[in-house]
PDB file of C-alpha atoms in Angstrom:
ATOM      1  CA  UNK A 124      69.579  53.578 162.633  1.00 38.00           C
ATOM      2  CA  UNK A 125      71.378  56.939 162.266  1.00 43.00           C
ATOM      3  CA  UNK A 126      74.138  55.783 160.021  1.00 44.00           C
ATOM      4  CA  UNK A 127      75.960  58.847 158.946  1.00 47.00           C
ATOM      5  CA  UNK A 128      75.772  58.760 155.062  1.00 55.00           C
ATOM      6  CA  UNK A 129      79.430  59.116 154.930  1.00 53.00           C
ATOM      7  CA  UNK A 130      80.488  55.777 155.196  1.00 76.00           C
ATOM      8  CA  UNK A 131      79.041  54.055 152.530  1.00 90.00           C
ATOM      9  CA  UNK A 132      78.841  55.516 149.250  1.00 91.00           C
ATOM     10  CA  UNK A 133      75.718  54.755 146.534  1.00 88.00           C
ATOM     11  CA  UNK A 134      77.617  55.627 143.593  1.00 90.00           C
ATOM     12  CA  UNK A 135      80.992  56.438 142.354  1.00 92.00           C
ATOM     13  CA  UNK A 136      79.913  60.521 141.774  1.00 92.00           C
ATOM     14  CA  UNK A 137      79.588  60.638 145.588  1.00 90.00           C
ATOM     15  CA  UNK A 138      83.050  59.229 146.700  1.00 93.00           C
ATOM     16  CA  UNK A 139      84.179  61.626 143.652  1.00 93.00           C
ATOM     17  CA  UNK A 140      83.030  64.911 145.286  1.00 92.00           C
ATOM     18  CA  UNK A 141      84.686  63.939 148.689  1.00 92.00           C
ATOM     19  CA  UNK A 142      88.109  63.787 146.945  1.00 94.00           C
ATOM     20  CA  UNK A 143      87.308  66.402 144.942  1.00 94.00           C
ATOM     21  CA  UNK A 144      86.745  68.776 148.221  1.00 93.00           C
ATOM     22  CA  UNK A 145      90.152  67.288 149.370  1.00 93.00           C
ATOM     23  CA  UNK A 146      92.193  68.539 146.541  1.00 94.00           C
ATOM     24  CA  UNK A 147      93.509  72.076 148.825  1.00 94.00           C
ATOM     25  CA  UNK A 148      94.737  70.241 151.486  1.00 94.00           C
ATOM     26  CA  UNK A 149      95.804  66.378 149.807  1.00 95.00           C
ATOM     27  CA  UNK A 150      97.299  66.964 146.977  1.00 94.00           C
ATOM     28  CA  UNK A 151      97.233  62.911 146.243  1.00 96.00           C
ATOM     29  CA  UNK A 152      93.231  63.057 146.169  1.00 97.00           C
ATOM     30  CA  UNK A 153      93.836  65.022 142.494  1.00 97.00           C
ATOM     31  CA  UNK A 154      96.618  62.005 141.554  1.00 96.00           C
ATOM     32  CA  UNK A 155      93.608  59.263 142.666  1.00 97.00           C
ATOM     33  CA  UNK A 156      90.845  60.944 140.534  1.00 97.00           C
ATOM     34  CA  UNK A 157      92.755  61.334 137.719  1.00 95.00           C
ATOM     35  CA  UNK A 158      92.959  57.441 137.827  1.00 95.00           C
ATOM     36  CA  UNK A 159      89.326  56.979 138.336  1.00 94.00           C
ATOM     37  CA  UNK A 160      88.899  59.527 135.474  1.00 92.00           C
ATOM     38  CA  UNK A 161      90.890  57.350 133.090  1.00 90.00           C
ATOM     39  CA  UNK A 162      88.102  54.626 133.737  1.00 86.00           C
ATOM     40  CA  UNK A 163      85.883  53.234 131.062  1.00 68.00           C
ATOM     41  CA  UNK A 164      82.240  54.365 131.958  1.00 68.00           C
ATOM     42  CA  UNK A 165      80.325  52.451 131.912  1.00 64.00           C
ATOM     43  CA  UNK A 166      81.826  49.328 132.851  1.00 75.00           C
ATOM     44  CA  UNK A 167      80.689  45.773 130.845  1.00 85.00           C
ATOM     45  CA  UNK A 168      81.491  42.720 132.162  1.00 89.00           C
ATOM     46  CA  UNK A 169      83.379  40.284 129.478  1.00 89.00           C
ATOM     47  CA  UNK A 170      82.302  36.626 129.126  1.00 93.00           C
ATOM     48  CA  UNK A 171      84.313  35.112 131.280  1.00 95.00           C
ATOM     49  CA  UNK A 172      82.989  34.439 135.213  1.00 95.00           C
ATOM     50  CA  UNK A 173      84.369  37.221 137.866  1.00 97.00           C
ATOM     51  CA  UNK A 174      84.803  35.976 141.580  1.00 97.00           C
ATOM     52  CA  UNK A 175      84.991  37.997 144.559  1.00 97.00           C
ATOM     53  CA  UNK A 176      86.515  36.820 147.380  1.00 96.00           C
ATOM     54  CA  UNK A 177      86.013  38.319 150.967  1.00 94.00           C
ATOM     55  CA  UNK A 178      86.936  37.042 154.709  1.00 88.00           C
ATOM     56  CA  UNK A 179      88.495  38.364 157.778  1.00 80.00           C
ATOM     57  CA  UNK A 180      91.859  38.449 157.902  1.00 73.00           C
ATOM     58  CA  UNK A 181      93.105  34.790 159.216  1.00 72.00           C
ATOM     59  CA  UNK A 182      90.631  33.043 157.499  1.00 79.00           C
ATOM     60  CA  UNK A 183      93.177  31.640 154.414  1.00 81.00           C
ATOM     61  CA  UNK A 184      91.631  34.051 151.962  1.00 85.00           C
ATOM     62  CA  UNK A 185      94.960  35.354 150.547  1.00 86.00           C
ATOM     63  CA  UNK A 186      95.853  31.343 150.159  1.00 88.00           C
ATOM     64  CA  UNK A 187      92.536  30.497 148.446  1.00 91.00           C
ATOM     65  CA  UNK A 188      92.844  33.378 146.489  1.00 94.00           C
ATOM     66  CA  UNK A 189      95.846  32.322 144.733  1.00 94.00           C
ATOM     67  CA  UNK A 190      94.947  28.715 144.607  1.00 94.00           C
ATOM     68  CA  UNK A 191      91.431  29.212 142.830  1.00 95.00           C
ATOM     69  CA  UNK A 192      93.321  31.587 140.291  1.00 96.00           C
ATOM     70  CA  UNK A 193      95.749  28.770 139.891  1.00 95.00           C
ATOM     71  CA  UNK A 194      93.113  26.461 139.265  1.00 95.00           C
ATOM     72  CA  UNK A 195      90.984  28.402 137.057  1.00 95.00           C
ATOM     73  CA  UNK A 196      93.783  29.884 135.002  1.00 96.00           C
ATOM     74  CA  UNK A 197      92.240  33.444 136.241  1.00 97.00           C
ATOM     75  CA  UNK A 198      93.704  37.255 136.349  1.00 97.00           C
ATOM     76  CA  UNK A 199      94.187  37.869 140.022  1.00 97.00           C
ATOM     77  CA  UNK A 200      92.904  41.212 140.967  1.00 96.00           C
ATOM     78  CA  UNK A 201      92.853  43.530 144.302  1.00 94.00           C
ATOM     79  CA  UNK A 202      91.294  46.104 145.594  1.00 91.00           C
ATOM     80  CA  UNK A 203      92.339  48.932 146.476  1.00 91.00           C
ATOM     81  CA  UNK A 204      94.504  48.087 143.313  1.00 94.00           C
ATOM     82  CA  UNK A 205      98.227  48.467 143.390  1.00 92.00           C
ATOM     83  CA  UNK A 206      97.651  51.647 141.626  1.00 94.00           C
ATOM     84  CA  UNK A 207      96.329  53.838 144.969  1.00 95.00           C
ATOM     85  CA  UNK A 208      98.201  51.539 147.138  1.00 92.00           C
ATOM     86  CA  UNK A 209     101.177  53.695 147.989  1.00 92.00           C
ATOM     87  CA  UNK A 210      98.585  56.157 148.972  1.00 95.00           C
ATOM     88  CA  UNK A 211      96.998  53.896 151.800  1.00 92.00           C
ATOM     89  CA  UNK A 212      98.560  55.215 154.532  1.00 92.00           C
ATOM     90  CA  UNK A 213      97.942  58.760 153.575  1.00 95.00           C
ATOM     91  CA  UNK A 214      94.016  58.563 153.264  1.00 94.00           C
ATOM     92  CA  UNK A 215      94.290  56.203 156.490  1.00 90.00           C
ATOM     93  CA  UNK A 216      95.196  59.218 158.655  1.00 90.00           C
ATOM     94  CA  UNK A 217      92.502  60.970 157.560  1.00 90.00           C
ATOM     95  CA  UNK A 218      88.534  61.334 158.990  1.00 87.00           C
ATOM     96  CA  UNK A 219      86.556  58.311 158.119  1.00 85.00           C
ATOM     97  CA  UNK A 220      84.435  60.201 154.866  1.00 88.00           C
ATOM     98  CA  UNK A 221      87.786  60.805 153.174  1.00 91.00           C
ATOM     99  CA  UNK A 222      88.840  57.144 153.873  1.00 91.00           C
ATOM    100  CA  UNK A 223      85.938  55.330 152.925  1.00 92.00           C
ATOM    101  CA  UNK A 224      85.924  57.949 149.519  1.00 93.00           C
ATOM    102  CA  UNK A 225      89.351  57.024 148.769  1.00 95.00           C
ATOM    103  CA  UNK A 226      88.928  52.799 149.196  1.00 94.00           C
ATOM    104  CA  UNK A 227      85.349  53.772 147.884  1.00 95.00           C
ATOM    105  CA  UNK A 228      86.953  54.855 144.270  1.00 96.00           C
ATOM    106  CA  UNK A 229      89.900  52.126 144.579  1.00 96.00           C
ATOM    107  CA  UNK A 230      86.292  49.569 143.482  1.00 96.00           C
ATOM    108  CA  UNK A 231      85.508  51.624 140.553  1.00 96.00           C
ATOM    109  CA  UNK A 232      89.170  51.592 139.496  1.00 96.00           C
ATOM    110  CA  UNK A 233      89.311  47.535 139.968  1.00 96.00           C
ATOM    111  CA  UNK A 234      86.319  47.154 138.180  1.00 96.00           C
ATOM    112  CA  UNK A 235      88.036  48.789 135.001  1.00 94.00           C
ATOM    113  CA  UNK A 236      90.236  46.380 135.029  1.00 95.00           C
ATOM    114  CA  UNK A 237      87.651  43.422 135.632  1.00 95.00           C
ATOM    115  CA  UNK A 238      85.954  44.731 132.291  1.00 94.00           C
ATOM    116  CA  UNK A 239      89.130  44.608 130.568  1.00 93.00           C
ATOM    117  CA  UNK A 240      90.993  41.185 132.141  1.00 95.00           C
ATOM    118  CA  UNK A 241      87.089  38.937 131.771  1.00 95.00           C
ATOM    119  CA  UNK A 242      86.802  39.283 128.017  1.00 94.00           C
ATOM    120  CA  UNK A 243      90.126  37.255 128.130  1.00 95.00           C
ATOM    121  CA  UNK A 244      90.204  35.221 131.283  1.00 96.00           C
ATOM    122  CA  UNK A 245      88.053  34.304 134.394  1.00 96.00           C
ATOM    123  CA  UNK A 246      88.845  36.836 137.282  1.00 97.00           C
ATOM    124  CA  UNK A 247      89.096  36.259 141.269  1.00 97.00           C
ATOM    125  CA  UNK A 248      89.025  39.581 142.796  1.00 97.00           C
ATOM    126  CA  UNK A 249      90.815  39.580 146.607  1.00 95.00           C
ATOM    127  CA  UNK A 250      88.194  41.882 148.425  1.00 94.00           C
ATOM    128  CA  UNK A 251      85.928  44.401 146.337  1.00 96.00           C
ATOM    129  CA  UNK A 252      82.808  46.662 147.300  1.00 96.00           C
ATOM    130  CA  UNK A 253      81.900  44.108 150.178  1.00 96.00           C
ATOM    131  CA  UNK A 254      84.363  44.384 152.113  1.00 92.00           C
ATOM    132  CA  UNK A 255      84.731  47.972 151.134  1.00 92.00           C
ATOM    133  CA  UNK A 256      81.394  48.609 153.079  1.00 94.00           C
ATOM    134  CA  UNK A 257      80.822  46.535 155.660  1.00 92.00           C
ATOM    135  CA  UNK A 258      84.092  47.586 156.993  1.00 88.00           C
ATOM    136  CA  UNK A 259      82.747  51.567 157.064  1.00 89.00           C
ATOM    137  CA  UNK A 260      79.146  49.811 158.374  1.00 90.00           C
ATOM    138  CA  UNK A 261      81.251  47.690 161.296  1.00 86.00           C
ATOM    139  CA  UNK A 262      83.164  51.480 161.878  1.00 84.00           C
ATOM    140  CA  UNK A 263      80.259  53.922 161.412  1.00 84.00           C
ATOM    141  CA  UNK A 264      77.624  52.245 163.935  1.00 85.00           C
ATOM    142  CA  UNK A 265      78.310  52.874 167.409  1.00 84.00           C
ATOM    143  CA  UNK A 266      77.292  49.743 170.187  1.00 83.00           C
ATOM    144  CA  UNK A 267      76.439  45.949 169.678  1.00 85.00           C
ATOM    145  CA  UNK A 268      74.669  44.546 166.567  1.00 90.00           C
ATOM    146  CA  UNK A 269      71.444  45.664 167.291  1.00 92.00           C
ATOM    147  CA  UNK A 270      72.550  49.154 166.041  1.00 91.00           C
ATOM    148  CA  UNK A 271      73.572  47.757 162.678  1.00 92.00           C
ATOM    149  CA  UNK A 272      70.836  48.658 159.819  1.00 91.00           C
ATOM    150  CA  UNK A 273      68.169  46.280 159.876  1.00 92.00           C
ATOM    151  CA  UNK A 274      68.571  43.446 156.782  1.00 93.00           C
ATOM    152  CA  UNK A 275      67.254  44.759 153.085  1.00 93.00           C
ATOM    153  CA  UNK A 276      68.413  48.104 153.979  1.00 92.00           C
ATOM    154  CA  UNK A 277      69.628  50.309 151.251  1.00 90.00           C
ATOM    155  CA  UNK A 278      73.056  50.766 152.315  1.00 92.00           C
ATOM    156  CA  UNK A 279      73.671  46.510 151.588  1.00 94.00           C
ATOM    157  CA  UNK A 280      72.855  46.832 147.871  1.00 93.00           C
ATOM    158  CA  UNK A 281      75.637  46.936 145.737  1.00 95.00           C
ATOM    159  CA  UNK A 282      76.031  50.502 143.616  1.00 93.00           C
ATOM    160  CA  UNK A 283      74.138  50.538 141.058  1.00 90.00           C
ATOM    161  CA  UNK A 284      76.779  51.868 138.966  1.00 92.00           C
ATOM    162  CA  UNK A 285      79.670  49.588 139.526  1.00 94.00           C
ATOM    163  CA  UNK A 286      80.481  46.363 137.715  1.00 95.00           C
ATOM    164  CA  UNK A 287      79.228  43.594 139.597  1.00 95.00           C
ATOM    165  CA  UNK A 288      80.500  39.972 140.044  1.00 96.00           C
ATOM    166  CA  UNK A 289      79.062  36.919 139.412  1.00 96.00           C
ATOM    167  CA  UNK A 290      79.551  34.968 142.460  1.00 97.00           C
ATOM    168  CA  UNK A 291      80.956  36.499 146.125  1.00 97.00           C
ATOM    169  CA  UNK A 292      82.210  34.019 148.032  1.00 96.00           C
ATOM    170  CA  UNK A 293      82.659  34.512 152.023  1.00 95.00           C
ATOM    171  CA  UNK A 294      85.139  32.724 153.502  1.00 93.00           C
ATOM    172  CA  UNK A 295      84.573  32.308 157.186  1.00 89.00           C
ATOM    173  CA  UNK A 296      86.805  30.758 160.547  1.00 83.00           C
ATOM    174  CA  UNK A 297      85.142  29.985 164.035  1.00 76.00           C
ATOM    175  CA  UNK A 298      86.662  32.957 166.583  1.00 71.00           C
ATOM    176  CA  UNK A 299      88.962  30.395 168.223  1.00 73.00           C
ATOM    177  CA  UNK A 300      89.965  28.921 164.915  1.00 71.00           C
ATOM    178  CA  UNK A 301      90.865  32.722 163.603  1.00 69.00           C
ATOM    179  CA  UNK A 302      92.736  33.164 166.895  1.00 70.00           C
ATOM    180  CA  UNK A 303      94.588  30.561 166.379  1.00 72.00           C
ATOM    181  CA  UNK A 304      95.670  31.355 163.181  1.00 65.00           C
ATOM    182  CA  UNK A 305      96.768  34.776 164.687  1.00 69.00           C
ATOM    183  CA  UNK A 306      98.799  33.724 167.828  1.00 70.00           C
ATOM    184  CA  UNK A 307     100.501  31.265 165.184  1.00 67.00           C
ATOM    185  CA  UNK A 308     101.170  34.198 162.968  1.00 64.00           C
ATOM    186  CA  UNK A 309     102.944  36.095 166.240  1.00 59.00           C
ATOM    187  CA  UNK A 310     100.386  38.769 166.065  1.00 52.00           C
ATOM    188  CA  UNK A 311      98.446  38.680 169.274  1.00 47.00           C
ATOM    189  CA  UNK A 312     100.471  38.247 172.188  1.00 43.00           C
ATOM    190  CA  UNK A 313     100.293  42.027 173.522  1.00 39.00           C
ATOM    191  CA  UNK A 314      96.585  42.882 172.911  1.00 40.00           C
ATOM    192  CA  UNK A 315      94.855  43.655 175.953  1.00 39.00           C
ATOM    193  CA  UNK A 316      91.582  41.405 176.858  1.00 43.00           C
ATOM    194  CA  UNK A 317      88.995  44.707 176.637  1.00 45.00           C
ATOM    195  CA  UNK A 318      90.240  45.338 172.757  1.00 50.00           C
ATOM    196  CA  UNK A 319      90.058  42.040 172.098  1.00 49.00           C
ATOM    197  CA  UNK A 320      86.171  41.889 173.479  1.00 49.00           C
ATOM    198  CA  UNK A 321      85.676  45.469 171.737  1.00 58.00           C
ATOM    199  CA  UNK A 322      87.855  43.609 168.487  1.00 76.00           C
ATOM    200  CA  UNK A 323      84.720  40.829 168.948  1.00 80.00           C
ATOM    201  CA  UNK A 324      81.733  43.565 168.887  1.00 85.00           C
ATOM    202  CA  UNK A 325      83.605  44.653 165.674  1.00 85.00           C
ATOM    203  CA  UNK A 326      84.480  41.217 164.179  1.00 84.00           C
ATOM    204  CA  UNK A 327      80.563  40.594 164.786  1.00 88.00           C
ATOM    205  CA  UNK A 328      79.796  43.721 163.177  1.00 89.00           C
ATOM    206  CA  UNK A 329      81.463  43.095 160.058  1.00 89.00           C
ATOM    207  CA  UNK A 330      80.193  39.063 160.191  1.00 90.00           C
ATOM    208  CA  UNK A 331      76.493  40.134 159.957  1.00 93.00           C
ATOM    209  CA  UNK A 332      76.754  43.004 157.178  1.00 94.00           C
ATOM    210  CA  UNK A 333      78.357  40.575 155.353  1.00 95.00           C
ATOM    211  CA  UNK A 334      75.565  38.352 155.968  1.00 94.00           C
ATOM    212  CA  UNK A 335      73.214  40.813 154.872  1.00 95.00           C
ATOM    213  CA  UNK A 336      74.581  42.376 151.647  1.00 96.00           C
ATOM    214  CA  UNK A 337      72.195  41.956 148.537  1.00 93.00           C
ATOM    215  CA  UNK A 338      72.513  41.813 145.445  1.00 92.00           C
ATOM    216  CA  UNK A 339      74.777  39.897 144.995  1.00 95.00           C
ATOM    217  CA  UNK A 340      74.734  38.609 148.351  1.00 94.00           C
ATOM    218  CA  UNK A 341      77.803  36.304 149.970  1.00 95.00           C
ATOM    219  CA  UNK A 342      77.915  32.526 149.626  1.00 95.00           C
ATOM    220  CA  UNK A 343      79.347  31.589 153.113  1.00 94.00           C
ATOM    221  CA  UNK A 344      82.106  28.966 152.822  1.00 94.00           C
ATOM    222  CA  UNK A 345      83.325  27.428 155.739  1.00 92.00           C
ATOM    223  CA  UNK A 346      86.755  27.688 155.979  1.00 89.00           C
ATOM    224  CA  UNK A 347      88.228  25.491 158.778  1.00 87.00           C
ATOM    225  CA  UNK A 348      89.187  22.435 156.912  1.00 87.00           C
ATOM    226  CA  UNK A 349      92.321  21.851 155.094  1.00 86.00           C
ATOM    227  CA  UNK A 350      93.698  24.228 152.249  1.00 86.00           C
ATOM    228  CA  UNK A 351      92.786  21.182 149.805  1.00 90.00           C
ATOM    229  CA  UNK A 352      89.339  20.490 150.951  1.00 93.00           C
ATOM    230  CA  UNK A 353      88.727  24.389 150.698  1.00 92.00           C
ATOM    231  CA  UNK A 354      89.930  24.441 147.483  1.00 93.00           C
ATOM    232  CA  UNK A 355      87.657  21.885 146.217  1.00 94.00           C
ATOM    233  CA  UNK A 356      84.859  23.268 148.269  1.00 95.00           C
ATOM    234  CA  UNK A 357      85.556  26.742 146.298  1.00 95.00           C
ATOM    235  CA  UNK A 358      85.983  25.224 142.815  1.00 95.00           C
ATOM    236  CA  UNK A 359      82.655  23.728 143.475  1.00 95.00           C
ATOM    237  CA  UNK A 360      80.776  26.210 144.072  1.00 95.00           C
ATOM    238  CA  UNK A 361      82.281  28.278 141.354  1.00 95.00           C
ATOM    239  CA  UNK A 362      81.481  26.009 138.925  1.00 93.00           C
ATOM    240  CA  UNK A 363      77.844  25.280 139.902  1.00 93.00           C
ATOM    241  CA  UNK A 364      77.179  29.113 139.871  1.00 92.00           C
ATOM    242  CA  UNK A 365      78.886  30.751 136.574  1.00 85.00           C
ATOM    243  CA  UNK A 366      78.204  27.844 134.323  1.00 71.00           C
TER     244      UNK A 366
END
């Protein structure tokens, strides 16, 4: 598969040179790499267990998030981290390569603070490299899932330079469920029927790279039950895996 190497970067130097090459015409590309250039390099984990947490949006991940920190007395972390935020919207007008640079860098910038908050405390992280890439993946390849890259593929192994944590959990909804969730949110009523069909090529898109990332790969939680029952489902997994 022809996957354009511009949407998902190997290491932090090649994000760094897109933004870099941006500096003439977005000024806020020099205000982002100074922050990545404050970084400690390279990045050691502390003692204490790091959790990333990905889903689709509707599947309760901003609610488990909060409620597994709760529980585990853990540092809450997101990425991109409030630091870039305010710049979202600018790099979101822009062609995909700057984009995916700019949330590409946001990782490196969450995992200094991962090194710093998990000598002290456990750490969830809401979203990191994962999502980061299957996202560009889901954008980058053209057609159905047959056009993704086939599994064990280079581009689903995390970076080799970026601070890795110890357990990624996946938190996943049925279609209908997620749906649900949405219309009861107020948030689908004027889509038309063709996006939504494209919307499911997509959601598939992103399903299945999540599926296949390596390395660490994604414990799949199901999570259609009740907040509670999630909760404990999460705390158990997290404590069979980063004891």
């Amino acid at each position: 598969p022809d996957l354009p190497s511009s949407g998902v970067f190997p290491h932090r130097e090649a994000a760094r040179a897109v933004l870099e090459a941006c500096i003439p015409f977005i000024p806020e590309a020099r205000a982002v790499l100074d922050l990545v250039d404050q970084c400690l390099e390279p990045v050691q984990k502390g003692k204490f267990p790091v959790i990333a947490i990905e889903g689709l949006d509707a599947t309760g991940k901003t609610t488990v998030t909060q409620s597994v920190s709760d529980s585990l007395k853990a540092v809450l972390l997101k990425s991109p981290p409030a630091c870039i935020s305010q710049w979202r919207k600018i790099f979101d007008d822009e062609p995909t390569i700057i984009r995916r640079a700019f949330y590409s860098l946001g990782n490196y910038i969450v995992a200094s603070e991962i090194a710093k908050e998990s000598a002290r405390s456990p750490v969830i992280v809401d979203r990191y490299w994962h999502s980061t890439a299957t996202y560009a993946i889901a954008t980058e390849v053209t057609g159905g899932l047959q056009h993704l890259p086939p599994a064990h593929h280079p581009i689903y192994q995390w970076p080799r330079d970026l601070l890795k944590p110890d357990l990624v959990l996946l938190l996943t909804v049925s279609p209908e469920e997620r749906m649900h969730r949405i219309e009861g949110r107020g948030l689908e009523k004027t889509r038309e029927e063709a996006e939504l069909e494209a919307n499911s090529i997509f959601r598939q898109k992103v399903e299945v790279s999540y599926q296949r990332m390596e390395n660490p790969s994604c414990h799949v939680v199901d999570a259609s039950p009740s907040r509670e029952k999630v909760l404990q489902t999460v705390l158990s997994i997290i404590q069979n895996n980063c004891n």
